[in-house]
């Protein structure tokens, strides 16, 4: 089945530690996105990538980093500079890098907790 | 800038009641409009969409009509079930930008 997978489902981070969230898609989509969701709130865009080896900052990129070395994969690293990382992280993809009229499809999410 | 505004929740309904969740948009040009649903602990699932004025999106008994004159895309269902309990997000897409509402929590009680 085609879809988007995220791992792990739960992730624990210690103070000062960098952690990486995985996102893989086999939909052959060009664009991929990372969102952060806090309790009772909407989604905020962290980073997005419209094509391999290129990515752009979203609204809340500080304390996060990404890479896009393969079309299928868009890992997100939460660095120690992110002082309030506890949230639910959602990865999405869309068929064309132009965004706009294209539909975004979401993975199941990773919940990050700070120890 | 481009945005969608949806009614705040939470909304609590009895089973078989009629549901309306309001959503209005502000955008340059004519955005595509979407409704997503999120069940507890899960990602967002596309519920329905409409790409131009007067289009009606529908799925699983839910409907929404793209109204240019009122810049709205209200979600409706004639008879809700307990299994419809979830958070519903209105979203828009314009050019290179995708934007979400803050979500409306729906609880359906038997």
PDB file of C-alpha atoms in Angstrom:
ATOM      1  CA  UNK A   1       0.000   0.000   0.000  1.00  0.00           C
ATOM      2  CA  UNK A   2       1.169   3.513  -0.742  1.00  0.00           C
ATOM      3  CA  UNK A   3       1.437   5.924   2.102  1.00  0.00           C
ATOM      4  CA  UNK A   4       3.494   7.911   4.531  1.00  0.00           C
ATOM      5  CA  UNK A   5       5.191   6.319   7.490  1.00  0.00           C
ATOM      6  CA  UNK A   6       6.633   8.071  10.504  1.00  0.00           C
ATOM      7  CA  UNK A   7       8.792   6.565  13.181  1.00  0.00           C
ATOM      8  CA  UNK A   8       8.985   6.218  16.033  1.00  0.00           C
ATOM      9  CA  UNK A   9       5.435   6.681  17.284  1.00  0.00           C
ATOM     10  CA  UNK A  10       6.786   8.001  20.610  1.00  0.00           C
ATOM     11  CA  UNK A  11      10.190   9.555  21.183  1.00  0.00           C
ATOM     12  CA  UNK A  12      11.807  10.709  24.385  1.00  0.00           C
ATOM     13  CA  UNK A  13      14.461  13.374  24.456  1.00  0.00           C
ATOM     14  CA  UNK A  14      16.843  14.230  27.250  1.00  0.00           C
ATOM     15  CA  UNK A  15      17.959  17.780  27.896  1.00  0.00           C
ATOM     16  CA  UNK A  16      20.607  18.900  25.426  1.00  0.00           C
ATOM     17  CA  UNK A  17      20.088  15.958  23.132  1.00  0.00           C
ATOM     18  CA  UNK A  18      19.411  16.049  19.400  1.00  0.00           C
ATOM     19  CA  UNK A  19      16.788  13.612  18.137  1.00  0.00           C
ATOM     20  CA  UNK A  20      15.723  12.708  14.612  1.00  0.00           C
ATOM     21  CA  UNK A  21      12.215  11.893  13.466  1.00  0.00           C
ATOM     22  CA  UNK A  22      11.820   9.755  10.399  1.00  0.00           C
ATOM     23  CA  UNK A  23       9.379  10.341   7.547  1.00  0.00           C
ATOM     24  CA  UNK A  24       9.189   8.101   4.488  1.00  0.00           C
ATOM     25  CA  UNK A  25       6.706   8.116   1.602  1.00  0.00           C
ATOM     26  CA  UNK A  26       6.210   5.740  -1.303  1.00  0.00           C
ATOM     27  CA  UNK A  27       3.655   7.892  -3.101  1.00  0.00           C
ATOM     28  CA  UNK A  28       6.251   9.334  -5.501  1.00  0.00           C
ATOM     29  CA  UNK A  29       5.342  12.804  -4.248  1.00  0.00           C
ATOM     30  CA  UNK A  30       7.708  15.678  -4.949  1.00  0.00           C
ATOM     31  CA  UNK A  31       6.894  17.852  -1.940  1.00  0.00           C
ATOM     32  CA  UNK A  32       7.185  16.982   1.735  1.00  0.00           C
ATOM     33  CA  UNK A  33       6.367  18.968   4.862  1.00  0.00           C
ATOM     34  CA  UNK A  34       6.875  18.935   8.618  1.00  0.00           C
ATOM     35  CA  UNK A  35       4.301  20.379  11.000  1.00  0.00           C
ATOM     36  CA  UNK A  36       4.186  20.776  14.725  1.00  0.00           C
ATOM     37  CA  UNK A  37       0.898  20.399  16.611  1.00  0.00           C
ATOM     38  CA  UNK A  38       0.503  21.504  20.215  1.00  0.00           C
ATOM     39  CA  UNK A  39      -2.457  20.398  22.360  1.00  0.00           C
ATOM     40  CA  UNK A  40      -5.691  22.042  21.310  1.00  0.00           C
ATOM     41  CA  UNK A  41      -3.983  23.990  18.559  1.00  0.00           C
ATOM     42  CA  UNK A  42      -3.703  23.894  14.828  1.00  0.00           C
ATOM     43  CA  UNK A  43      -0.703  22.955  12.732  1.00  0.00           C
ATOM     44  CA  UNK A  44       2.376  25.111  12.349  1.00  0.00           C
ATOM     45  CA  UNK A  45       4.763  24.606   9.456  1.00  0.00           C
ATOM     46  CA  UNK A  46       8.375  23.865  10.410  1.00  0.00           C
ATOM     47  CA  UNK A  47      10.062  23.084   7.087  1.00  0.00           C
ATOM     48  CA  UNK A  48       9.059  22.024   3.617  1.00  0.00           C
ATOM     49  CA  UNK A  49      10.803  20.639   0.578  1.00  0.00           C
ATOM     50  CA  UNK A  50       9.561  20.831  -2.984  1.00  0.00           C
ATOM     51  CA  UNK A  51      12.346  18.841  -4.562  1.00  0.00           C
ATOM     52  CA  UNK A  52      15.299  16.670  -3.612  1.00  0.00           C
ATOM     53  CA  UNK A  53      18.267  18.562  -2.146  1.00  0.00           C
ATOM     54  CA  UNK A  54      16.196  21.683  -1.564  1.00  0.00           C
ATOM     55  CA  UNK A  55      14.123  22.801   1.419  1.00  0.00           C
ATOM     56  CA  UNK A  56      12.665  25.980   2.861  1.00  0.00           C
ATOM     57  CA  UNK A  57      11.991  27.258   6.349  1.00  0.00           C
ATOM     58  CA  UNK A  58       8.425  27.447   7.508  1.00  0.00           C
ATOM     59  CA  UNK A  59       6.951  29.588  10.238  1.00  0.00           C
ATOM     60  CA  UNK A  60       8.759  27.994  13.191  1.00  0.00           C
ATOM     61  CA  UNK A  61      12.056  26.602  11.864  1.00  0.00           C
ATOM     62  CA  UNK A  62      14.272  27.734  14.752  1.00  0.00           C
ATOM     63  CA  UNK A  63      15.703  24.782  16.656  1.00  0.00           C
ATOM     64  CA  UNK A  64      14.979  22.312  13.859  1.00  0.00           C
ATOM     65  CA  UNK A  65      16.892  21.032  10.853  1.00  0.00           C
ATOM     66  CA  UNK A  66      16.007  18.827   7.887  1.00  0.00           C
ATOM     67  CA  UNK A  67      17.571  17.099   4.916  1.00  0.00           C
ATOM     68  CA  UNK A  68      16.165  15.848   1.619  1.00  0.00           C
ATOM     69  CA  UNK A  69      18.751  13.546   0.090  1.00  0.00           C
ATOM     70  CA  UNK A  70      16.157  11.184  -1.357  1.00  0.00           C
ATOM     71  CA  UNK A  71      12.714  11.818  -2.787  1.00  0.00           C
ATOM     72  CA  UNK A  72      11.152   9.313  -0.401  1.00  0.00           C
ATOM     73  CA  UNK A  73      12.675  10.594   2.808  1.00  0.00           C
ATOM     74  CA  UNK A  74      12.503  13.866   4.771  1.00  0.00           C
ATOM     75  CA  UNK A  75      13.934  13.418   8.293  1.00  0.00           C
ATOM     76  CA  UNK A  76      13.499  16.131  10.902  1.00  0.00           C
ATOM     77  CA  UNK A  77      16.099  16.748  13.611  1.00  0.00           C
ATOM     78  CA  UNK A  78      15.006  18.476  16.779  1.00  0.00           C
ATOM     79  CA  UNK A  79      18.139  20.112  18.104  1.00  0.00           C
ATOM     80  CA  UNK A  80      19.067  21.130  21.626  1.00  0.00           C
ATOM     81  CA  UNK A  81      18.350  24.712  20.567  1.00  0.00           C
ATOM     82  CA  UNK A  82      14.635  23.913  20.549  1.00  0.00           C
ATOM     83  CA  UNK A  83      13.743  24.727  24.138  1.00  0.00           C
ATOM     84  CA  UNK A  84      10.160  23.520  24.084  1.00  0.00           C
ATOM     85  CA  UNK A  85      10.101  20.454  21.836  1.00  0.00           C
ATOM     86  CA  UNK A  86       7.240  18.554  23.458  1.00  0.00           C
ATOM     87  CA  UNK A  87       4.588  18.276  20.737  1.00  0.00           C
ATOM     88  CA  UNK A  88       3.023  16.032  18.143  1.00  0.00           C
ATOM     89  CA  UNK A  89       4.963  16.123  14.862  1.00  0.00           C
ATOM     90  CA  UNK A  90       3.237  15.460  11.573  1.00  0.00           C
ATOM     91  CA  UNK A  91       4.849  14.783   8.228  1.00  0.00           C
ATOM     92  CA  UNK A  92       2.943  15.318   4.994  1.00  0.00           C
ATOM     93  CA  UNK A  93       3.543  15.043   1.272  1.00  0.00           C
ATOM     94  CA  UNK A  94       1.885  16.356  -1.881  1.00  0.00           C
ATOM     95  CA  UNK A  95       2.187  15.324  -5.515  1.00  0.00           C
ATOM     96  CA  UNK A  96       3.656  18.477  -6.987  1.00  0.00           C
ATOM     97  CA  UNK A  97       6.159  20.944  -5.669  1.00  0.00           C
ATOM     98  CA  UNK A  98       4.003  23.829  -6.774  1.00  0.00           C
ATOM     99  CA  UNK A  99       1.840  23.254  -3.706  1.00  0.00           C
ATOM    100  CA  UNK A 100      -1.200  25.378  -4.098  1.00  0.00           C
ATOM    101  CA  UNK A 101      -3.895  23.255  -5.603  1.00  0.00           C
ATOM    102  CA  UNK A 102      -2.410  19.983  -4.519  1.00  0.00           C
ATOM    103  CA  UNK A 103      -3.713  17.927  -1.631  1.00  0.00           C
ATOM    104  CA  UNK A 104      -1.465  17.127   1.303  1.00  0.00           C
ATOM    105  CA  UNK A 105      -1.425  13.610   2.709  1.00  0.00           C
ATOM    106  CA  UNK A 106      -0.346  12.989   6.279  1.00  0.00           C
ATOM    107  CA  UNK A 107       1.565  10.376   8.189  1.00  0.00           C
ATOM    108  CA  UNK A 108       0.410   9.020  11.577  1.00  0.00           C
ATOM    109  CA  UNK A 109       2.608  11.381  13.585  1.00  0.00           C
ATOM    110  CA  UNK A 110       5.366  11.158  16.199  1.00  0.00           C
ATOM    111  CA  UNK A 111       4.825  12.330  19.750  1.00  0.00           C
ATOM    112  CA  UNK A 112       7.991  13.812  21.238  1.00  0.00           C
ATOM    113  CA  UNK A 113       8.339  14.055  24.991  1.00  0.00           C
ATOM    114  CA  UNK A 114      11.125  15.576  27.052  1.00  0.00           C
ATOM    115  CA  UNK A 115      12.502  13.615  29.995  1.00  0.00           C
TER     116      UNK A 115
ATOM    117  CA  UNK B   1      -2.203  36.998   4.196  1.00  0.00           C
ATOM    118  CA  UNK B   2      -4.045  33.832   3.296  1.00  0.00           C
ATOM    119  CA  UNK B   3      -5.919  32.113   6.112  1.00  0.00           C
ATOM    120  CA  UNK B   4      -8.968  30.110   7.125  1.00  0.00           C
ATOM    121  CA  UNK B   5     -11.037  30.708  10.223  1.00  0.00           C
ATOM    122  CA  UNK B   6     -13.197  27.982  11.671  1.00  0.00           C
ATOM    123  CA  UNK B   7     -15.652  27.943  14.512  1.00  0.00           C
ATOM    124  CA  UNK B   8     -14.217  27.192  17.904  1.00  0.00           C
ATOM    125  CA  UNK B   9     -15.233  24.115  19.769  1.00  0.00           C
ATOM    126  CA  UNK B  10     -15.720  21.954  21.446  1.00  0.00           C
ATOM    127  CA  UNK B  11     -18.961  20.828  19.866  1.00  0.00           C
ATOM    128  CA  UNK B  12     -21.047  18.151  21.552  1.00  0.00           C
ATOM    129  CA  UNK B  13     -23.971  16.542  19.751  1.00  0.00           C
ATOM    130  CA  UNK B  14     -26.292  13.643  20.310  1.00  0.00           C
ATOM    131  CA  UNK B  15     -26.191  10.771  17.857  1.00  0.00           C
ATOM    132  CA  UNK B  16     -28.236  11.431  14.691  1.00  0.00           C
ATOM    133  CA  UNK B  17     -28.114  15.211  15.179  1.00  0.00           C
ATOM    134  CA  UNK B  18     -27.276  17.588  12.332  1.00  0.00           C
ATOM    135  CA  UNK B  19     -23.724  18.920  12.222  1.00  0.00           C
ATOM    136  CA  UNK B  20     -22.420  22.212  10.893  1.00  0.00           C
ATOM    137  CA  UNK B  21     -18.865  23.415  11.392  1.00  0.00           C
ATOM    138  CA  UNK B  22     -18.285  26.848   9.916  1.00  0.00           C
ATOM    139  CA  UNK B  23     -15.199  27.784   7.943  1.00  0.00           C
ATOM    140  CA  UNK B  24     -14.448  31.017   6.129  1.00  0.00           C
ATOM    141  CA  UNK B  25     -11.381  31.899   4.130  1.00  0.00           C
ATOM    142  CA  UNK B  26      -9.334  34.962   3.302  1.00  0.00           C
ATOM    143  CA  UNK B  27      -7.149  34.584   0.261  1.00  0.00           C
ATOM    144  CA  UNK B  28      -5.792  36.278  -2.806  1.00  0.00           C
ATOM    145  CA  UNK B  29      -7.345  34.645  -5.812  1.00  0.00           C
ATOM    146  CA  UNK B  30      -9.351  31.449  -5.448  1.00  0.00           C
ATOM    147  CA  UNK B  31      -7.896  28.857  -3.133  1.00  0.00           C
ATOM    148  CA  UNK B  32      -8.525  25.151  -3.074  1.00  0.00           C
ATOM    149  CA  UNK B  33     -10.339  24.243   0.133  1.00  0.00           C
ATOM    150  CA  UNK B  34     -10.169  21.106   2.242  1.00  0.00           C
ATOM    151  CA  UNK B  35     -11.582  19.449   5.325  1.00  0.00           C
ATOM    152  CA  UNK B  36      -9.345  17.084   7.252  1.00  0.00           C
ATOM    153  CA  UNK B  37     -10.287  14.868  10.201  1.00  0.00           C
ATOM    154  CA  UNK B  38      -7.977  13.814  13.020  1.00  0.00           C
ATOM    155  CA  UNK B  39      -8.817  10.934  15.343  1.00  0.00           C
ATOM    156  CA  UNK B  40      -7.077  10.809  18.752  1.00  0.00           C
ATOM    157  CA  UNK B  41      -3.375  10.096  18.499  1.00  0.00           C
ATOM    158  CA  UNK B  42      -3.407   9.914  14.712  1.00  0.00           C
ATOM    159  CA  UNK B  43      -2.423  12.034  11.741  1.00  0.00           C
ATOM    160  CA  UNK B  44      -4.807  14.036   9.597  1.00  0.00           C
ATOM    161  CA  UNK B  45      -6.942  12.304   7.009  1.00  0.00           C
ATOM    162  CA  UNK B  46      -8.371  14.113   4.018  1.00  0.00           C
ATOM    163  CA  UNK B  47     -12.151  14.129   4.349  1.00  0.00           C
ATOM    164  CA  UNK B  48     -13.159  16.142   1.281  1.00  0.00           C
ATOM    165  CA  UNK B  49     -12.035  18.974  -0.947  1.00  0.00           C
ATOM    166  CA  UNK B  50     -13.218  21.491  -3.532  1.00  0.00           C
ATOM    167  CA  UNK B  51     -11.047  23.304  -6.020  1.00  0.00           C
ATOM    168  CA  UNK B  52     -13.353  25.972  -7.454  1.00  0.00           C
ATOM    169  CA  UNK B  53     -16.412  28.025  -6.644  1.00  0.00           C
ATOM    170  CA  UNK B  54     -19.713  26.131  -6.358  1.00  0.00           C
ATOM    171  CA  UNK B  55     -17.929  22.787  -6.168  1.00  0.00           C
ATOM    172  CA  UNK B  56     -19.317  20.443  -3.541  1.00  0.00           C
ATOM    173  CA  UNK B  57     -16.997  18.011  -1.838  1.00  0.00           C
ATOM    174  CA  UNK B  58     -18.519  14.963  -0.197  1.00  0.00           C
ATOM    175  CA  UNK B  59     -17.378  11.841   1.609  1.00  0.00           C
ATOM    176  CA  UNK B  60     -18.773   9.498   4.278  1.00  0.00           C
ATOM    177  CA  UNK B  61     -21.980  11.540   4.550  1.00  0.00           C
ATOM    178  CA  UNK B  62     -20.099  14.820   5.028  1.00  0.00           C
ATOM    179  CA  UNK B  63     -20.512  17.667   2.560  1.00  0.00           C
ATOM    180  CA  UNK B  64     -19.089  21.136   2.027  1.00  0.00           C
ATOM    181  CA  UNK B  65     -19.798  23.633  -0.745  1.00  0.00           C
ATOM    182  CA  UNK B  66     -17.294  26.232  -1.915  1.00  0.00           C
ATOM    183  CA  UNK B  67     -19.158  29.562  -1.717  1.00  0.00           C
ATOM    184  CA  UNK B  68     -17.286  32.422  -3.323  1.00  0.00           C
ATOM    185  CA  UNK B  69     -19.904  35.027  -2.427  1.00  0.00           C
ATOM    186  CA  UNK B  70     -19.594  34.318   1.288  1.00  0.00           C
ATOM    187  CA  UNK B  71     -15.982  33.042   1.184  1.00  0.00           C
ATOM    188  CA  UNK B  72     -17.113  29.982   3.073  1.00  0.00           C
ATOM    189  CA  UNK B  73     -16.688  26.208   3.079  1.00  0.00           C
ATOM    190  CA  UNK B  74     -18.899  24.978   5.899  1.00  0.00           C
ATOM    191  CA  UNK B  75     -18.850  21.282   6.791  1.00  0.00           C
ATOM    192  CA  UNK B  76     -22.211  19.544   7.218  1.00  0.00           C
ATOM    193  CA  UNK B  77     -23.529  16.101   8.006  1.00  0.00           C
ATOM    194  CA  UNK B  78     -27.158  15.214   8.311  1.00  0.00           C
ATOM    195  CA  UNK B  79     -26.892  12.559  11.009  1.00  0.00           C
ATOM    196  CA  UNK B  80     -23.743  12.182  13.069  1.00  0.00           C
ATOM    197  CA  UNK B  81     -22.557   8.946  14.651  1.00  0.00           C
ATOM    198  CA  UNK B  82     -20.429   8.283  17.717  1.00  0.00           C
ATOM    199  CA  UNK B  83     -17.625   7.244  15.353  1.00  0.00           C
ATOM    200  CA  UNK B  84     -17.547  10.805  13.938  1.00  0.00           C
ATOM    201  CA  UNK B  85     -16.050  12.068  17.191  1.00  0.00           C
ATOM    202  CA  UNK B  86     -12.766  13.678  16.176  1.00  0.00           C
ATOM    203  CA  UNK B  87     -11.111  17.022  15.495  1.00  0.00           C
ATOM    204  CA  UNK B  88     -11.964  18.619  12.150  1.00  0.00           C
ATOM    205  CA  UNK B  89      -9.618  21.003  10.370  1.00  0.00           C
ATOM    206  CA  UNK B  90     -10.497  23.375   7.576  1.00  0.00           C
ATOM    207  CA  UNK B  91      -7.578  24.133   5.243  1.00  0.00           C
ATOM    208  CA  UNK B  92      -6.820  26.170   2.156  1.00  0.00           C
ATOM    209  CA  UNK B  93      -4.165  26.169  -0.528  1.00  0.00           C
ATOM    210  CA  UNK B  94      -3.161  29.187  -2.584  1.00  0.00           C
ATOM    211  CA  UNK B  95      -0.147  29.221  -4.847  1.00  0.00           C
ATOM    212  CA  UNK B  96       2.673  27.760  -2.840  1.00  0.00           C
ATOM    213  CA  UNK B  97       1.015  28.110   0.544  1.00  0.00           C
ATOM    214  CA  UNK B  98      -1.067  25.611   2.504  1.00  0.00           C
ATOM    215  CA  UNK B  99      -2.836  26.932   5.624  1.00  0.00           C
ATOM    216  CA  UNK B 100      -4.955  25.337   8.362  1.00  0.00           C
ATOM    217  CA  UNK B 101      -7.615  26.438  10.785  1.00  0.00           C
ATOM    218  CA  UNK B 102      -7.176  25.764  14.490  1.00  0.00           C
ATOM    219  CA  UNK B 103      -9.451  22.728  14.490  1.00  0.00           C
ATOM    220  CA  UNK B 104     -12.901  22.026  15.930  1.00  0.00           C
ATOM    221  CA  UNK B 105     -13.342  19.170  18.359  1.00  0.00           C
ATOM    222  CA  UNK B 106     -16.560  17.175  17.904  1.00  0.00           C
ATOM    223  CA  UNK B 107     -17.909  14.730  20.468  1.00  0.00           C
ATOM    224  CA  UNK B 108     -20.978  12.678  19.609  1.00  0.00           C
ATOM    225  CA  UNK B 109     -22.773  11.078  22.530  1.00  0.00           C
ATOM    226  CA  UNK B 110     -25.081   8.056  22.227  1.00  0.00           C
TER     227      UNK B 110
END
